[in-house]
Amino acid sequence: MLHLSEKPHFIYTCLMLLAWVSQYVSLSTGFELNHSLTYIWPLPHELTSGNETLTVNPTLSLYLIGKGGNFKILREGFRRYKRIIFKQSSGVSIFKNLRRIRSIYDISQIRIIVNSDSDELKLGVDESYTLFITKTGGKSIAWEAIIEVNTVYGALRGLETFSQLCAYDYTTKSVQLSKAPWYIKDKPRFAYRGLLLDTSRHYFPVDVIKSIIDSMSYAKLNVLHWHIIDKQSFPLEIPKYPKLWNGAYTKWERYTVEDASKIVRFAKTRGIHVMAEVDVPGHAESWGVGYPDLWPSNSCREPLDVTKNFTFDLISGIFSDIRKIFPFELFHLGGDEVNIGCWNNTPHVKQWLKDNNMKPKDAYKYFVLKAQEIAISKNWTPVNWEETFNAFAGSLNPQTVVHNWLGPGVCPKAVAKGFNCIFSNSGVWYLDHLDVPWEQIYNAEPLEGIDNESKQKLVLGGEVCMWSETVDTSNVQQTIWPRAAAAAERLWSTKSALSAGNDTVLHRLHYFRCLLQRRGVQAAPVTNYYARQPPAGPDSCYWQ
Amino acid sequence: MLPFSQNSHYKLRFLVLVLWVSHLVDSKSGFELDESLTYLWPLPSEFTSGNQTLTVDPTLSFSALGKGGNSKILVEGFERYKKIIFKHVSGISLFDKSRGIRSVYDISELRFIVNSDSEELQLGVDESYTLFVAKKDGKSIVGEATIEANTVYGALRGLETFSQLCAFDYETKSVQIYKAPWYIKDKPRFAFRGLMLDTSRHYLPIDVIKQIIESMSYAKLNVLHWHIIDEESFPLEVPSYPKLWNAAYTKWERYTIEDASEIVSFAKMRGIHIMAEVDVPGHAESWGAGYPDLWPSSTCREPLDVSKSFTFDLISGILSEMRKIFPFELFHLGGDEVHTDCWTSTPHIKQWLNDQNMTAKDAYQYFVLKAQEIAISKNWTPVNWEETFNSFPSKLNPRTIVHNWLGPGVCPKAVAKGFRCIFSNQGAWYLDHLDVPWNEVYSAEPLEGINNVSEQNLVLGGEVCMWGETADTSDVQQTIWPRAAAAAERLWSKREAVSARNITLTILPRLHYFRCLLNRRGVQAAPVTNKYARQPPIGAGSCYEQ
């Protein structure tokens, strides 16, 4: 196990590894589980465990009890998790005599009791679950696994936890569940646990978006905030305005309405909402590639022309079309970084401002409120970046959800005024900030500065943002993980669990990063100085 | 489309992008294909195309003639490619009127003619195929789309090419084939087109290895050289020596024999050989974690103890077990970078050398030849890194395949002595050398310096090597692609085709296109033209231009 290399730049690593190896060399393996810790990510709300090790039958079956509603999501989820859990128990057996064949397993069935027959996925849908791994009654030696939930989405969270309890044991070549019996009663701390994905700075193929959604479900994140469009490109098809996606980078870097629906459905089967964003009136230059009338002028192209009815007709048309695709009740209207220079120096806009007795700042408000009205008329709850709140809090529709990003301290102000808020302080939760280490992300608290309990309830949760100026298919997962997992635990687990020392959290986070890798997710080393750096040298996943 | 950012460190990029965007902003989509090029990677050996556009039926059906038509490999391959080709055509229709529904498609069947029913996958297996795609016309007896091959593996290569002819058209929302009719007659230039993967410096989970194998098939690479074990860790289970994998990094970073078999059969389904490597006597320190007797001493741990018969019994045991897993006829015995100091500084070995009247160099030869004998006795053809050839070429078993790595000019010497050779000149084909740009990878020629045709035939091919010191699950695909594709075309396509003068004009646009194809298929292929490999894109932009 000693590391040795003739290359000079590995010598330092080599020394560090020597120091590490020497303390472990008498053990058969380098990284040992600390049995006082619970290797479930994010940490459940309440749990007790024991000290028995159980075997899990590779032909594990599902027994569903409940009101007999739509269990398709659950059956599919069970099959998905079964593939994850039993990745390594393959049917191939060329060394039969050497295998320890077990005909009796401790757990051969998982029983799921679902109380509600609705599979509606709304904000705040009940994601709680209770998971028991326990001996059946009487003197029987049989064990049972039971997940009890109100909704299928709670059951999916319970299955994720169950899958994390299972580990392939290389000695017995069976899947084992250690520290049984288990009693886990779990629920999320926040209803909104998001990840923003920006498909305008770089296009992400549908398969890549799906694999990101899959990986989110492993960390119990539940909102994909899809920042579809920005000034660089307009990849989404809008049937009513078919020239909009002329603003795509190329004719292949596009999403059809069918692609978008497929993504929404894929996410739903994992209990994940897709919140779409159409960012107006700034960040919209690409719209004018197909409809140049949207630009104030050919040489000054942003924000969208506030003076024309066409602008708002088109926004209304976009919303009508995509309302059919995105059932989630929240819809993001952007409203950030509106630089009103073009309004001020384009003659017809300037004239219009004058006629309407508006300053550009008033026109910004006018635009945002008008977009809000349109969204509300489509039965959407508008979400806006914090600039709208910072600029004209008193005029915003009271339903507005304020999306923080510029810095700390905004949610306290927003909830004080009665608004809902989403926490994404860019100093800590912008994943494109590569110099923010995992522990700063982990320690960022959405309720910081909010002491009143009724005000705390107005904080829906938080979101890590993957802006994609320097992120494409080649490195997006590597930039998202493992740091998004730090935020995921912050958003799911109880505050008291989160205040455990960083050492134990780091140990668990290493373990979770390796779990992601086993599942094929390109999670980067945890403790590199900058995010998404390559590993510094040869070593175990559990140590880097 | 103008990029804009308030962050000051984007300012420079911003200016560069402004310049770029300003010349593109008038064309509706910023990037247009140079239609004079053929967007197939690697470029087929012979082809002709036309100027028709054909539509492909999303319910494309399979039919097969010939002895090999019922092969599971072929049927599963067809299903796999169908998923790739029709990714975008889904049943959902929220906006019926906007869809261009076509009830009649030009291509609704893909016909296979596979002449042989043998599924044996050995070096040099016939991978040739003929692919014909044309609009059906009354007079023609040939079907709409036909792939003819001698083996199922040739048919798989033809399927890959067929999938690259198909592209989803966003206007009509159907899959189309441009520039039909197509007539393609294709075969590889080299039988051995490899990628080496190192699972000792970093463990790669089974799923990741499978993703890599899958991506290899897109570039028609056909050998995964699995450098399983090295000094850092020993992840593979060896049932007769169960303590060997105690040297895995952790108890979870291991491969059972079932895992290894699964990888071999997964690769076979894609026409890919797995060549396993057990590198002796150097690079083997991890072996001693379970069996310290293999170390010269507990303080001097490499190379393996040449003086003990236990060492060779154990090697023989490992190879016996592995022979059941790895059917490929080539087996890599390493033999590189052997520093014999531990032999000369450990008393009992020094004594043994004395008794045998051997120098340390002789003992190195003795060890390598003994390992070769063991491999040959298991019916394997031994492959060795070039140091063995450089040190004692005349003693090597004549069946030995010399694996070049240290620099250029080794294959010419090896084939001159009658050995077969694999080209992996590290200056060009070591993927961990991040400063080697795609064009240098592309321009490296395995037959450089070999003019005699019969000697040229001794060069089996080449291999790009992905050493794992700084590559783990998070960045391995990004380091492999797109540069491995450059080598893949060098190894598949005709030498004239890859020797074009201005590769920036003729090859680079095709490589951009192939990189985006990899991205669409979920492969983390990095930007093509970054100065260093696996660097992030420098700013917002299209995949087709970065």
Tab-separated table of C-alpha atoms in Angstrom, chain A residues 209-478:
chain	number	residue	atom	x	y	z
A	209	ILE	CA	-30.149	16.815	-17.064
A	210	LYS	CA	-31.663	13.464	-16.196
A	211	SER	CA	-28.509	12.239	-14.555
A	212	ILE	CA	-28.348	15.448	-12.523
A	213	ILE	CA	-31.945	14.900	-11.404
A	214	ASP	CA	-31.111	11.343	-10.432
A	215	SER	CA	-28.155	12.495	-8.386
A	216	MET	CA	-30.300	15.138	-6.641
A	217	SER	CA	-32.603	12.407	-5.406
A	218	TYR	CA	-29.655	10.691	-3.689
A	219	ALA	CA	-29.191	13.791	-1.502
A	220	LYS	CA	-32.953	14.337	-1.090
A	221	LEU	CA	-32.873	17.645	-2.950
A	222	ASN	CA	-36.317	18.275	-4.378
A	223	VAL	CA	-36.403	21.321	-6.686
A	224	LEU	CA	-34.605	21.670	-9.981
A	225	HIS	CA	-34.685	25.377	-10.734
A	226	TRP	CA	-34.284	25.345	-14.498
A	227	HIS	CA	-32.769	28.623	-15.634
A	228	ILE	CA	-33.578	27.766	-19.224
A	229	ILE	CA	-32.961	30.983	-21.051
A	230	ASP	CA	-30.550	33.853	-20.687
A	231	LYS	CA	-28.930	36.393	-22.937
A	232	GLN	CA	-26.485	33.911	-24.439
A	233	SER	CA	-28.992	31.451	-25.863
A	234	PHE	CA	-32.680	30.558	-26.029
A	235	PRO	CA	-32.780	26.774	-26.294
A	236	LEU	CA	-36.478	26.110	-25.551
A	237	GLU	CA	-39.152	25.602	-28.169
A	238	ILE	CA	-42.142	27.942	-27.808
A	239	PRO	CA	-44.794	26.718	-30.264
A	240	LYS	CA	-46.638	30.057	-30.294
A	241	TYR	CA	-43.459	31.962	-31.152
A	242	PRO	CA	-41.478	29.486	-33.214
A	243	LYS	CA	-38.614	31.838	-33.967
A	244	LEU	CA	-37.589	32.203	-30.329
A	245	TRP	CA	-35.387	29.145	-30.344
A	246	ASN	CA	-33.524	30.580	-33.298
A	247	GLY	CA	-31.626	32.097	-30.398
A	248	ALA	CA	-30.221	28.642	-29.567
A	249	TYR	CA	-26.468	28.319	-30.055
A	250	THR	CA	-26.971	25.824	-32.871
A	251	LYS	CA	-29.844	23.918	-34.339
A	252	TRP	CA	-28.931	20.925	-32.190
A	253	GLU	CA	-28.633	22.715	-28.845
A	254	ARG	CA	-32.343	22.929	-28.203
A	255	TYR	CA	-35.153	21.502	-26.096
A	256	THR	CA	-38.428	20.597	-27.714
A	257	VAL	CA	-41.573	20.906	-25.620
A	258	GLU	CA	-41.525	17.115	-25.548
A	259	ASP	CA	-37.981	17.138	-24.148
A	260	ALA	CA	-39.053	19.569	-21.430
A	261	SER	CA	-42.109	17.478	-20.557
A	262	LYS	CA	-39.976	14.394	-20.410
A	263	ILE	CA	-37.659	16.108	-17.945
A	264	VAL	CA	-40.605	17.176	-15.776
A	265	ARG	CA	-42.018	13.667	-15.754
A	266	PHE	CA	-38.619	12.116	-15.054
A	267	ALA	CA	-38.198	14.476	-12.102
A	268	LYS	CA	-41.691	13.753	-10.792
A	269	THR	CA	-40.993	10.036	-10.580
A	270	ARG	CA	-38.161	10.997	-8.232
A	271	GLY	CA	-40.288	13.401	-6.216
A	272	ILE	CA	-38.527	16.413	-7.687
A	273	HIS	CA	-40.233	19.633	-8.788
A	274	VAL	CA	-39.032	21.495	-11.832
A	275	MET	CA	-39.294	25.239	-11.367
A	276	ALA	CA	-38.830	26.956	-14.707
A	277	GLU	CA	-37.393	30.444	-15.030
A	278	VAL	CA	-38.030	33.036	-17.703
A	279	ASP	CA	-35.845	35.923	-16.648
A	280	VAL	CA	-37.303	39.358	-17.588
A	281	PRO	CA	-36.674	42.091	-18.530
A	282	GLY	CA	-32.854	41.733	-18.313
A	283	HIS	CA	-30.883	38.643	-19.334
A	284	ALA	CA	-33.130	38.297	-22.370
A	285	GLU	CA	-31.096	39.434	-25.313
A	286	SER	CA	-31.235	36.060	-27.071
A	287	TRP	CA	-35.002	36.492	-27.498
A	288	GLY	CA	-34.419	39.156	-30.120
A	289	VAL	CA	-32.541	36.816	-32.478
A	290	GLY	CA	-35.921	35.564	-33.634
A	291	TYR	CA	-37.936	38.705	-32.838
A	292	PRO	CA	-35.699	41.788	-33.130
A	293	ASP	CA	-38.622	44.030	-32.145
A	294	LEU	CA	-37.987	42.898	-28.589
A	295	TRP	CA	-34.702	44.779	-28.566
A	296	PRO	CA	-34.864	48.506	-27.777
A	297	SER	CA	-32.748	48.875	-30.909
A	298	ASN	CA	-30.480	46.763	-33.045
A	299	SER	CA	-27.436	48.144	-31.302
A	300	CYS	CA	-28.872	48.260	-27.775
A	301	ARG	CA	-30.510	44.935	-27.061
A	302	GLU	CA	-31.316	44.624	-23.431
A	303	PRO	CA	-33.571	44.881	-21.390
A	304	LEU	CA	-36.612	43.854	-23.430
A	305	ASP	CA	-38.455	46.785	-24.978
A	306	VAL	CA	-40.800	47.979	-22.228
A	307	THR	CA	-42.827	50.175	-24.567
A	308	LYS	CA	-44.358	47.599	-26.886
A	309	ASN	CA	-47.475	45.548	-26.350
A	310	PHE	CA	-45.757	42.894	-28.416
A	311	THR	CA	-43.276	42.362	-25.596
A	312	PHE	CA	-46.000	41.492	-23.109
A	313	ASP	CA	-48.088	39.565	-25.636
A	314	LEU	CA	-45.064	37.444	-26.307
A	315	ILE	CA	-44.366	36.927	-22.600
A	316	SER	CA	-47.975	35.916	-22.146
A	317	GLY	CA	-47.685	33.534	-25.092
A	318	ILE	CA	-44.554	31.942	-23.675
A	319	PHE	CA	-46.197	31.484	-20.292
A	320	SER	CA	-49.329	29.943	-21.828
A	321	ASP	CA	-47.243	27.446	-23.730
A	322	ILE	CA	-44.951	26.453	-20.918
A	323	ARG	CA	-47.695	26.380	-18.287
A	324	LYS	CA	-48.706	23.129	-19.980
A	325	ILE	CA	-45.251	21.738	-19.412
A	326	PHE	CA	-44.469	22.909	-15.881
A	327	PRO	CA	-47.144	21.992	-13.343
A	328	PHE	CA	-45.143	23.219	-10.340
A	329	GLU	CA	-46.930	26.130	-8.673
A	330	LEU	CA	-43.801	28.270	-8.443
A	331	PHE	CA	-42.508	30.030	-11.523
A	332	HIS	CA	-39.385	32.153	-11.588
A	333	LEU	CA	-39.563	35.526	-13.326
A	334	GLY	CA	-35.967	36.560	-12.787
A	335	GLY	CA	-35.878	40.343	-12.586
A	336	ASP	CA	-32.188	40.526	-11.646
A	337	GLU	CA	-29.391	42.730	-12.929
A	338	VAL	CA	-31.565	44.990	-15.045
A	339	ASN	CA	-29.301	47.567	-16.596
A	340	ILE	CA	-31.600	50.249	-17.907
A	341	GLY	CA	-29.005	52.022	-20.058
A	342	CYS	CA	-30.684	50.943	-23.306
A	343	TRP	CA	-34.058	52.311	-22.217
A	344	ASN	CA	-32.513	55.654	-21.465
A	345	ASN	CA	-30.663	56.083	-24.711
A	346	THR	CA	-33.080	54.625	-27.256
A	347	PRO	CA	-35.214	57.486	-28.565
A	348	HIS	CA	-38.579	55.723	-28.806
A	349	VAL	CA	-38.240	54.220	-25.357
A	350	LYS	CA	-37.109	57.528	-23.927
A	351	GLN	CA	-40.131	59.201	-25.462
A	352	TRP	CA	-42.451	56.563	-24.074
A	353	LEU	CA	-40.992	57.015	-20.591
A	354	LYS	CA	-41.630	60.698	-20.902
A	355	ASP	CA	-45.194	60.182	-22.151
A	356	ASN	CA	-45.908	57.885	-19.267
A	357	ASN	CA	-44.147	60.091	-16.806
A	358	MET	CA	-41.832	57.300	-15.761
A	359	LYS	CA	-38.196	57.118	-14.809
A	360	PRO	CA	-36.349	54.012	-16.024
A	361	LYS	CA	-36.574	52.727	-12.472
A	362	ASP	CA	-40.346	53.061	-12.605
A	363	ALA	CA	-40.372	51.245	-15.924
A	364	TYR	CA	-38.406	48.389	-14.362
A	365	LYS	CA	-41.075	48.101	-11.671
A	366	TYR	CA	-43.829	48.426	-14.265
A	367	PHE	CA	-42.288	45.564	-16.265
A	368	VAL	CA	-41.761	43.241	-13.315
A	369	LEU	CA	-45.267	43.800	-11.944
A	370	LYS	CA	-46.805	43.265	-15.349
A	371	ALA	CA	-44.908	39.989	-15.752
A	372	GLN	CA	-46.053	38.991	-12.261
A	373	GLU	CA	-49.657	39.654	-13.245
A	374	ILE	CA	-49.307	37.479	-16.310
A	375	ALA	CA	-47.778	34.664	-14.283
A	376	ILE	CA	-50.477	34.930	-11.639
A	377	SER	CA	-53.158	34.876	-14.328
A	378	LYS	CA	-51.735	31.498	-15.397
A	379	ASN	CA	-52.172	30.321	-11.825
A	380	TRP	CA	-48.492	30.516	-10.977
A	381	THR	CA	-46.889	31.899	-7.834
A	382	PRO	CA	-44.183	34.323	-8.971
A	383	VAL	CA	-40.624	34.023	-7.727
A	384	ASN	CA	-38.277	36.957	-8.301
A	385	TRP	CA	-34.600	37.542	-7.681
A	386	GLU	CA	-34.073	39.855	-4.725
A	387	GLU	CA	-33.431	43.047	-6.759
A	388	THR	CA	-37.173	43.399	-7.275
A	389	PHE	CA	-37.709	43.259	-3.530
A	390	ASN	CA	-34.779	45.564	-2.865
A	391	ALA	CA	-36.119	48.107	-5.362
A	392	PHE	CA	-39.867	48.206	-4.718
A	393	ALA	CA	-40.816	45.841	-1.903
A	394	GLY	CA	-44.028	47.699	-1.204
A	395	SER	CA	-45.348	47.219	-4.754
A	396	LEU	CA	-44.594	43.520	-5.224
A	397	ASN	CA	-47.524	41.180	-5.296
A	398	PRO	CA	-47.796	39.774	-1.765
A	399	GLN	CA	-47.648	36.221	-3.166
A	400	THR	CA	-44.137	36.891	-4.448
A	401	VAL	CA	-41.380	34.588	-3.302
A	402	VAL	CA	-38.177	36.580	-2.846
A	403	HIS	CA	-35.114	34.746	-4.083
A	404	ASN	CA	-32.029	35.948	-2.251
A	405	TRP	CA	-28.617	35.902	-3.932
A	406	LEU	CA	-26.648	39.143	-3.491
A	407	GLY	CA	-25.562	38.545	0.069
A	408	PRO	CA	-26.640	37.680	3.599
A	409	GLY	CA	-29.477	39.363	5.459
A	410	VAL	CA	-32.108	39.551	2.721
A	411	CYS	CA	-34.452	36.806	3.847
A	412	PRO	CA	-34.791	38.439	7.295
A	413	LYS	CA	-35.959	41.630	5.596
A	414	ALA	CA	-38.258	39.809	3.190
A	415	VAL	CA	-39.999	37.724	5.832
A	416	ALA	CA	-40.323	40.771	8.068
A	417	LYS	CA	-42.462	42.255	5.296
A	418	GLY	CA	-44.466	39.030	5.036
A	419	PHE	CA	-42.896	37.590	1.881
A	420	ASN	CA	-41.800	34.022	1.384
A	421	CYS	CA	-38.072	33.685	0.789
A	422	ILE	CA	-35.537	31.308	-0.755
A	423	PHE	CA	-31.957	31.504	0.479
A	424	SER	CA	-29.110	31.411	-2.100
A	425	ASN	CA	-26.514	33.827	-0.721
A	426	SER	CA	-23.965	33.883	-3.544
A	427	GLY	CA	-21.046	34.072	-1.123
A	428	VAL	CA	-21.766	30.524	-0.027
A	429	TRP	CA	-24.342	28.820	-2.243
A	430	TYR	CA	-23.196	29.751	-5.748
A	431	LEU	CA	-21.463	26.604	-6.932
A	432	ASP	CA	-19.602	28.496	-9.645
A	433	HIS	CA	-17.666	30.158	-6.833
A	434	LEU	CA	-14.978	27.513	-6.830
A	435	ASP	CA	-13.137	28.931	-3.852
A	436	VAL	CA	-15.917	28.205	-1.381
A	437	PRO	CA	-15.039	25.017	0.503
A	438	TRP	CA	-17.623	22.467	1.587
A	439	GLU	CA	-17.710	23.553	5.224
A	440	GLN	CA	-18.697	27.137	4.375
A	441	ILE	CA	-21.555	25.768	2.348
A	442	TYR	CA	-22.483	23.436	5.133
A	443	ASN	CA	-22.490	26.160	7.747
A	444	ALA	CA	-24.611	28.652	5.816
A	445	GLU	CA	-27.934	28.875	7.615
A	446	PRO	CA	-31.114	29.976	5.809
A	447	LEU	CA	-32.717	31.071	9.074
A	448	GLU	CA	-29.755	33.196	10.158
A	449	GLY	CA	-31.079	36.424	11.632
A	450	ILE	CA	-34.688	35.263	11.839
A	451	ASP	CA	-35.766	34.494	15.365
A	452	ASN	CA	-39.512	34.774	15.242
A	453	GLU	CA	-40.984	31.366	14.575
A	454	SER	CA	-43.822	32.576	12.374
A	455	LYS	CA	-41.297	34.524	10.299
A	456	GLN	CA	-39.042	31.467	10.072
A	457	LYS	CA	-41.900	29.608	8.455
A	458	LEU	CA	-41.841	32.077	5.567
A	459	VAL	CA	-38.403	30.806	4.556
A	460	LEU	CA	-39.282	28.056	2.111
A	461	GLY	CA	-35.735	26.769	2.048
A	462	GLY	CA	-32.692	27.341	-0.080
A	463	GLU	CA	-31.002	26.557	-3.324
A	464	VAL	CA	-27.475	26.068	-4.578
A	465	CYS	CA	-26.908	27.676	-7.973
A	466	MET	CA	-24.917	26.121	-10.799
A	467	TRP	CA	-24.313	29.024	-13.151
A	468	SER	CA	-22.671	27.636	-16.204
A	469	GLU	CA	-20.254	30.155	-17.683
A	470	THR	CA	-17.455	27.638	-17.154
A	471	VAL	CA	-19.556	24.525	-16.796
A	472	ASP	CA	-20.672	22.186	-19.548
A	473	THR	CA	-21.417	18.482	-19.883
A	474	SER	CA	-17.777	17.672	-19.196
A	475	ASN	CA	-17.632	19.105	-15.700
A	476	VAL	CA	-21.076	20.015	-14.425
A	477	GLN	CA	-21.545	17.085	-12.043
A	478	GLN	CA	-18.018	17.532	-10.766
